[in-house]
Amino acid sequence: MLNYLQFISSSSHLSLPTAPDFFFHFTDSLGWCNFQPTGVTLPSPTEDDDTGKQTLSSEDASNFTVADGDIISGVLAYAERINVKPEELFTKTAIVFVCVVGGVAAVVATLYSLLRLLLRRKLELLIQRLDDLPRAKLLMRLLIQSCLSICLLSEYALSMTSSFQMRYNEQQLHGSHSAFVFATVALTVVCCGLIVLGVLKIWGKTEEDLSNADFKFAWGAYYKYYHFENRYFFVAKMGAEILSGVIIGLVSDVPSQLTLLMSLQLAMFLYIVESAPYSMEFQTVCSSIAFVMKMVTYALISSFLTPSTDESLQDFVGTLVIILQVTLLVLFNSRQLYILYKQMKYLWDLRQGRLRCKKEMKDKQVDAMVIRNSVFALTPAPVPQVAGVQEGKCDSMVATPTLFPVAAG
């Protein structure tokens, strides 16, 4: 669900000057999905008909202008609406990202420690009963799983803001060099480093190794949704997210920017259709449609949302873009609900199978007891010997001594 909210929030980074204000209010309020703090939402930026440029009212961004239709103008407008200075957008995003990762790790470690302290026996029984849980070093693997999931969600946010920071420093003569260095490190080490880490972890592993509970529980976020033959699909998926952020945040030429974005979505669409990497066909269909709708959205933005377009047409196109985003959200949610349905059905079937096995075992025990009782009932009981008769015969053959009276002396 967080991925879909993140996608809606990313719509705030697009240049949609004719979109209704409530659309920006809604998408800006979801900035936390991209690790970006939300402040006081300001009205959407207005257009300057004389110069054909869009500028920020912020004093620090007064020298930074963008051409009409440049999608990075959406990033500038987004920073202005949430009351964040453009040069601080990456810094605050990185700080929130680090705090979230550290907070999640602390919460997971605390909850695990409490469970081990209060319900140690039940926790051990649960680990032994569930095959998907690792048998050793559970805390370490829990921390890896939780932190890795957060890091994988940060690919677009960090790549977009770090690339934007690089371009902003290039435009500003007095830009912060430390922020530029940190942006470069975040883009190369964090974003690209996560891909390299995943490849190194999976490289040389067999299907049995990847299915091992100890390994899959910690590193399964990379490959568990794909077929074994397409286990490296995460490289293309994460690479597309990083490239989207880099293109939006770094490329300045408008035709080149939109051409690269649409080419990237087209390449991912063709790759998914050809390879069908997802383990469920429904996921493949939804992902393919999502890339098509993204291409349509970029085409609408580049073709119509410019000052030269008629105002009524701008309103129509802006409304159409919103409808596409909502449709894509419904599509993603339907996919998630379908996955949830499959998982719940699997758990229900597993539970029913266990109950059926228990019932069969109980019936077998009852049948065995009935058979044993029947055998005992049909078997004649042994006749006990009468010991008193033999003892009487023996006693009759023993002479009884005669007692004579003794005179008293």
C-alpha positions as a printed Julia matrix, in Angstrom:
409×3 Matrix{Float64}:
   0.0     0.0     0.0
   2.87    2.37    0.74
   4.14    2.02   -2.82
   0.84    3.24   -4.2
   0.68    6.2    -1.82
   4.24    7.0    -2.84
   3.24    7.01   -6.48
   0.38    9.44   -5.79
   2.76   11.68   -3.88
   5.2    11.68   -6.8
   2.52   13.37   -8.9
   3.31   16.53   -6.94
   6.72   16.6    -8.63
   5.15   16.92  -12.09
   4.34   20.21  -13.75
   0.54   20.34  -13.67
  -0.26   24.07  -13.65
  -3.93   23.62  -14.56
  -4.66   20.88  -12.05
  -7.16   21.81   -9.31
  -5.76   23.04   -6.02
  -7.35   20.18   -4.08
  -5.26   17.75   -6.14
  -2.05   19.38   -4.95
  -3.35   19.6    -1.39
  -4.04   15.87   -1.44
  -0.77   14.79   -3.07
   1.34   17.19   -1.0
  -0.12   15.75    2.19
   1.36   12.38    1.17
   4.89   13.74    1.0
   5.82   11.61    4.0
   5.74    8.59    1.66
   8.84   10.03   -0.04
  10.46   10.91    3.31
   9.76   14.58    2.74
   8.39   16.74    5.57
   5.22   18.64    4.84
   4.81   22.2     5.98
   2.21   24.85    5.3
   0.76   24.2     1.85
   0.86   27.3    -0.27
  -1.17   28.02   -3.41
   0.07   26.48   -6.62
   2.54   28.61   -8.59
   1.23   31.01  -11.18
   2.46   31.45  -14.69
   4.33   34.45  -16.02
   2.79   35.08  -19.43
   5.32   37.75  -20.39
   8.51   35.76  -20.0
   7.18   32.25  -20.44
   9.11   31.24  -17.31
   8.17   29.86  -13.91
  10.04   31.14  -10.89
   9.88   30.57   -7.17
   9.04   33.41   -4.84
  11.7    32.17   -2.43
  14.64   34.54   -2.21
  17.15   31.7    -2.38
  15.65   30.37   -5.61
  15.24   33.69   -7.38
  18.03   32.93   -9.84
  16.77   29.46  -10.7
  14.31   29.43  -13.61
  12.95   26.65  -15.78
  11.42   26.46  -19.21
   7.73   25.89  -19.78
   6.85   22.22  -19.6
  10.05   21.26  -17.77
   8.96   18.65  -15.26
  11.54   19.84  -12.76
   9.39   22.95  -12.38
   7.03   20.63  -10.57
   9.78   19.88   -8.03
  10.34   23.59   -7.48
   6.62   24.22   -7.12
   6.34   21.27   -4.75
   9.12   22.65   -2.53
   7.41   26.03   -2.53
   4.02   24.57   -1.61
   5.32   22.6     1.36
   7.3    25.65    2.5
  10.74   24.07    2.07
  13.67   25.92    0.51
  14.86   24.21   -2.69
  18.42   23.81   -1.41
  17.1    22.06    1.71
  14.79   19.58   -0.02
  17.44   16.87   -0.37
  18.91   17.48    3.09
  15.56   17.18    4.85
  14.62   14.13    2.79
  17.89   12.41    3.73
  17.47   13.28    7.41
  13.92   11.89    7.5
  15.1     8.77    5.65
  17.86    8.09    8.19
  15.48    8.73   11.1
  12.87    6.35    9.65
  15.41    3.57    9.12
  16.82    4.01   12.62
  13.35    4.22   14.16
  12.14    1.08   12.41
  15.25   -0.81   13.52
  14.76    0.35   17.12
  11.07   -0.6    17.15
  11.74   -4.05   15.68
  14.54   -4.75   18.16
  12.42   -3.56   21.1
   9.37   -5.62   20.15
  11.47   -8.72   19.56
  13.2    -8.31   22.93
   9.86   -7.94   24.7
   8.5   -11.05   23.02
  11.59  -13.03   23.96
  11.32  -11.8    27.52
   7.59  -12.28   28.08
   6.59  -15.04   25.65
   9.79  -16.92   25.08
   8.26  -20.41   25.06
   5.38  -19.48   22.75
   7.73  -17.66   20.39
   9.98  -20.71   20.11
   6.99  -22.95   19.42
   5.79  -20.52   16.73
   9.22  -20.5    15.07
   9.29  -24.29   15.04
   5.77  -24.5    13.62
   6.16  -21.98   10.75
   8.48  -23.04    7.95
   8.93  -19.48    6.63
  10.65  -18.22    9.77
  14.41  -18.6    10.17
  15.67  -21.01   12.77
  18.67  -18.95   13.9
  19.62  -15.27   14.28
  16.0   -14.16   13.99
  16.65  -10.67   15.36
  19.42   -9.94   12.88
  17.3   -11.15    9.96
  14.32   -9.13   11.19
  16.47   -5.99   11.23
  17.81   -6.71    7.74
  14.34   -7.33    6.36
  12.76   -4.2     7.85
  15.62   -1.83    7.01
  16.0    -3.23    3.5
  12.3    -2.74    2.8
  12.54    0.93    3.81
  15.68    1.43    1.73
  14.07   -0.07   -1.37
  11.2     2.41   -1.01
  13.65    5.32   -0.99
  15.11    4.79   -4.47
  13.0     7.38   -6.27
  12.94    9.92   -3.45
  16.71    9.94   -2.91
  17.59    9.86   -6.61
  15.19   12.68   -7.48
  16.16   14.98   -4.62
  19.9    14.28   -4.94
  19.82   14.93   -8.7
  17.8    18.07   -8.12
  20.39   19.2    -5.56
  23.16   18.71   -8.12
  21.35   20.76  -10.72
  20.42   23.42   -8.2
  24.06   23.8    -7.14
  25.03   24.1   -10.79
  22.61   27.0   -11.27
  23.38   28.77   -8.0
  26.77   30.47   -7.82
  26.78   30.34   -4.01
  25.41   26.82   -3.64
  26.41   24.57   -0.78
  29.29   22.28   -1.76
  28.68   19.95    1.19
  25.09   19.36    0.05
  26.39   18.6    -3.45
  28.84   16.03   -2.05
  26.18   14.37    0.11
  23.81   14.26   -2.86
  26.46   12.54   -4.97
  27.16   10.01   -2.21
  23.46    9.27   -1.75
  22.96    8.73   -5.47
  25.99    6.49   -5.98
  26.37    4.67   -2.67
  22.8     4.32   -1.41
  20.71    4.12   -4.6
  23.15    2.25   -6.84
  24.74    0.43   -3.9
  21.46   -1.28   -3.03
  21.33   -2.78   -6.52
  24.92   -4.0    -6.3
  24.23   -5.48   -2.86
  21.24   -7.41   -4.17
  23.2    -8.8    -7.11
  26.06   -9.91   -4.87
  23.69  -11.61   -2.45
  21.81  -13.55   -5.13
  24.76  -14.28   -7.42
  25.54  -18.0    -7.64
  22.55  -19.05   -5.53
  20.43  -21.99   -6.66
  16.66  -22.08   -6.45
  16.93  -24.2    -3.33
  19.29  -21.68   -1.74
  16.94  -18.8    -2.49
  14.02  -20.76   -1.03
  15.87  -21.36    2.21
  13.94  -19.7     5.04
  17.03  -18.18    6.66
  18.11  -16.42    3.45
  14.69  -15.6     2.01
  13.41  -14.04    5.21
  16.23  -11.48    5.23
  16.87  -10.81    1.53
  13.63  -11.95   -0.1
  12.52   -8.37   -0.8
  14.81   -8.44   -3.84
  13.43  -11.51   -5.6
  10.53  -13.25   -3.81
   7.85  -11.8    -6.13
   9.52  -13.07   -9.32
  10.2   -16.4   -10.97
  13.59  -17.93  -10.34
  14.57  -17.36  -13.98
  13.8   -13.63  -13.53
  15.3   -13.24  -10.07
  17.42  -10.3   -11.27
  14.39   -8.32  -12.43
  14.8    -6.08   -9.4
  17.86   -4.58  -11.13
  15.72   -3.26  -13.99
  12.89   -2.19  -11.69
  15.09   -0.31   -9.23
  17.19    1.07  -12.06
  14.08    2.5   -13.71
  13.08    4.24  -10.47
  16.55    5.7   -10.05
  16.72    6.84  -13.67
  13.29    8.47  -13.39
  14.47   10.46  -10.41
  17.72   11.41  -12.13
  15.94   12.51  -15.3
  13.41   14.61  -13.39
  16.02   16.12  -11.1
  19.02   16.56  -13.38
  18.14   16.84  -17.08
  17.34   20.43  -18.08
  16.47   20.18  -21.78
  12.7    19.72  -21.99
  12.45   17.59  -25.18
  15.31   15.37  -24.04
  13.79   15.01  -20.59
  10.38   13.91  -21.8
  11.87   11.69  -24.5
  14.03    9.89  -21.94
  11.12    9.44  -19.53
   8.8     8.02  -22.16
  11.57    5.81  -23.59
  12.27    4.45  -20.13
   8.62    3.57  -19.53
   8.38    1.99  -22.99
  11.49   -0.11  -22.38
  10.13   -1.36  -19.05
   6.77   -2.15  -20.66
   8.37   -4.22  -23.42
  10.65   -5.98  -20.95
   7.77   -6.97  -18.67
   5.61   -8.18  -21.56
   8.47  -10.23  -22.99
   9.85  -11.78  -19.8
   6.71  -11.93  -17.56
   8.88  -11.89  -14.42
   6.17  -11.91  -11.76
   5.13  -15.18  -10.18
   1.45  -14.27  -10.73
   0.17  -13.35  -14.18
  -2.17  -10.77  -12.7
   0.82   -8.79  -11.43
   2.4    -8.8   -14.88
  -0.77   -7.46  -16.49
  -1.19   -4.69  -13.91
   2.45   -3.61  -14.17
   2.24   -3.48  -17.96
  -0.88   -1.33  -17.88
   0.73    0.94  -15.3
   3.69    1.7   -17.58
   1.34    2.44  -20.48
  -0.65    4.88  -18.36
   2.54    6.61  -17.23
   3.57    7.12  -20.86
   0.15    8.58  -21.63
   0.49   10.93  -18.66
   3.89   12.18  -19.81
   2.55   12.67  -23.33
  -0.37   14.73  -22.06
   1.88   16.88  -19.91
   4.35   17.55  -22.71
   1.73   18.18  -25.38
  -0.96   20.21  -23.69
   0.07   21.68  -20.35
   1.81   24.76  -21.75
   0.76   28.42  -21.86
   0.19   28.2   -25.62
  -2.59   25.65  -25.15
  -6.18   26.83  -24.93
  -7.37   27.26  -21.35
 -10.39   24.99  -21.75
  -8.13   22.31  -23.22
  -5.75   22.74  -20.3
  -8.61   22.17  -17.86
  -9.68   19.08  -19.74
  -6.16   17.65  -19.9
  -5.52   18.45  -16.24
  -8.69   16.62  -15.24
  -7.75   13.71  -17.48
  -4.33   13.46  -15.84
  -5.97   13.31  -12.4
  -8.33   10.58  -13.6
  -5.37    8.59  -14.91
  -3.6     8.84  -11.57
  -6.71    7.73   -9.68
  -7.23    4.88  -12.15
  -3.65    3.78  -11.68
  -4.15    3.86   -7.9
  -7.24    1.67   -8.23
  -5.27   -0.68  -10.47
  -2.45   -0.96   -7.97
  -4.88   -1.48   -5.11
  -6.7    -4.19   -7.02
  -3.4    -5.95   -7.58
  -2.56   -5.67   -3.9
  -6.0    -6.95   -2.93
  -5.57   -9.86   -5.32
  -2.2   -10.71   -3.78
  -3.71  -10.42   -0.31
  -6.58  -12.69   -1.38
  -4.13  -15.3    -2.65
  -2.1   -15.14    0.55
  -5.18  -15.4     2.76
  -6.5   -18.28    0.67
  -3.15  -20.06    1.01
  -3.15  -19.56    4.79
  -6.77  -20.71    5.01
  -6.05  -23.85    2.97
  -2.99  -24.5     5.11
  -5.05  -24.16    8.28
  -7.8   -26.39    6.91
  -5.21  -28.98    5.94
  -3.79  -29.0     9.44
  -7.25  -29.32   10.98
  -8.05  -32.14    8.56
  -4.85  -33.96    9.48
  -5.6   -33.57   13.17
  -9.12  -34.88   12.65
  -7.83  -37.86   10.67
  -5.3   -38.65   13.39
  -8.01  -38.4    16.03
 -10.33  -40.66   14.02
  -7.54  -43.19   13.61
  -6.93  -43.17   17.35
 -10.65  -43.66   18.02
 -10.82  -46.52   15.5
  -7.78  -48.16   17.04
  -9.34  -47.9    20.49
 -12.63  -49.4    19.26
 -10.8   -52.29   17.59
  -8.78  -52.93   20.72
 -11.9   -52.94   22.9
 -13.65  -55.28   20.46
 -10.74  -57.71   20.55
 -10.79  -57.69   24.33
 -14.55  -58.3    24.34
 -14.34  -61.3    21.98
 -11.39  -62.96   23.7
 -12.63  -65.49   26.39
 -11.41  -64.8    29.87
  -9.17  -67.53   31.48
 -10.96  -69.89   33.98
  -9.51  -69.41   37.46
  -8.44  -72.52   39.37
 -10.25  -73.46   42.61
  -7.41  -73.58   45.06
  -9.59  -74.52   48.02
 -10.32  -78.08   46.75
  -6.7   -79.09   46.43
  -5.91  -77.6    49.76
  -8.74  -79.64   51.31
  -7.35  -82.88   49.88
  -3.95  -82.15   51.24
  -5.33  -81.26   54.61
  -7.35  -84.51   54.85
  -4.23  -86.6    54.45
  -2.48  -84.93   57.37
  -3.04  -86.75   60.66
  -4.41  -84.65   63.42
  -2.54  -85.21   66.66
  -4.59  -86.56   69.6
  -4.67  -84.39   72.6
  -4.51  -86.19   75.99
  -5.49  -84.52   79.19
  -2.62  -83.87   81.54
  -3.22  -84.26   85.23
  -2.38  -81.35   87.33
   0.55  -81.99   89.56
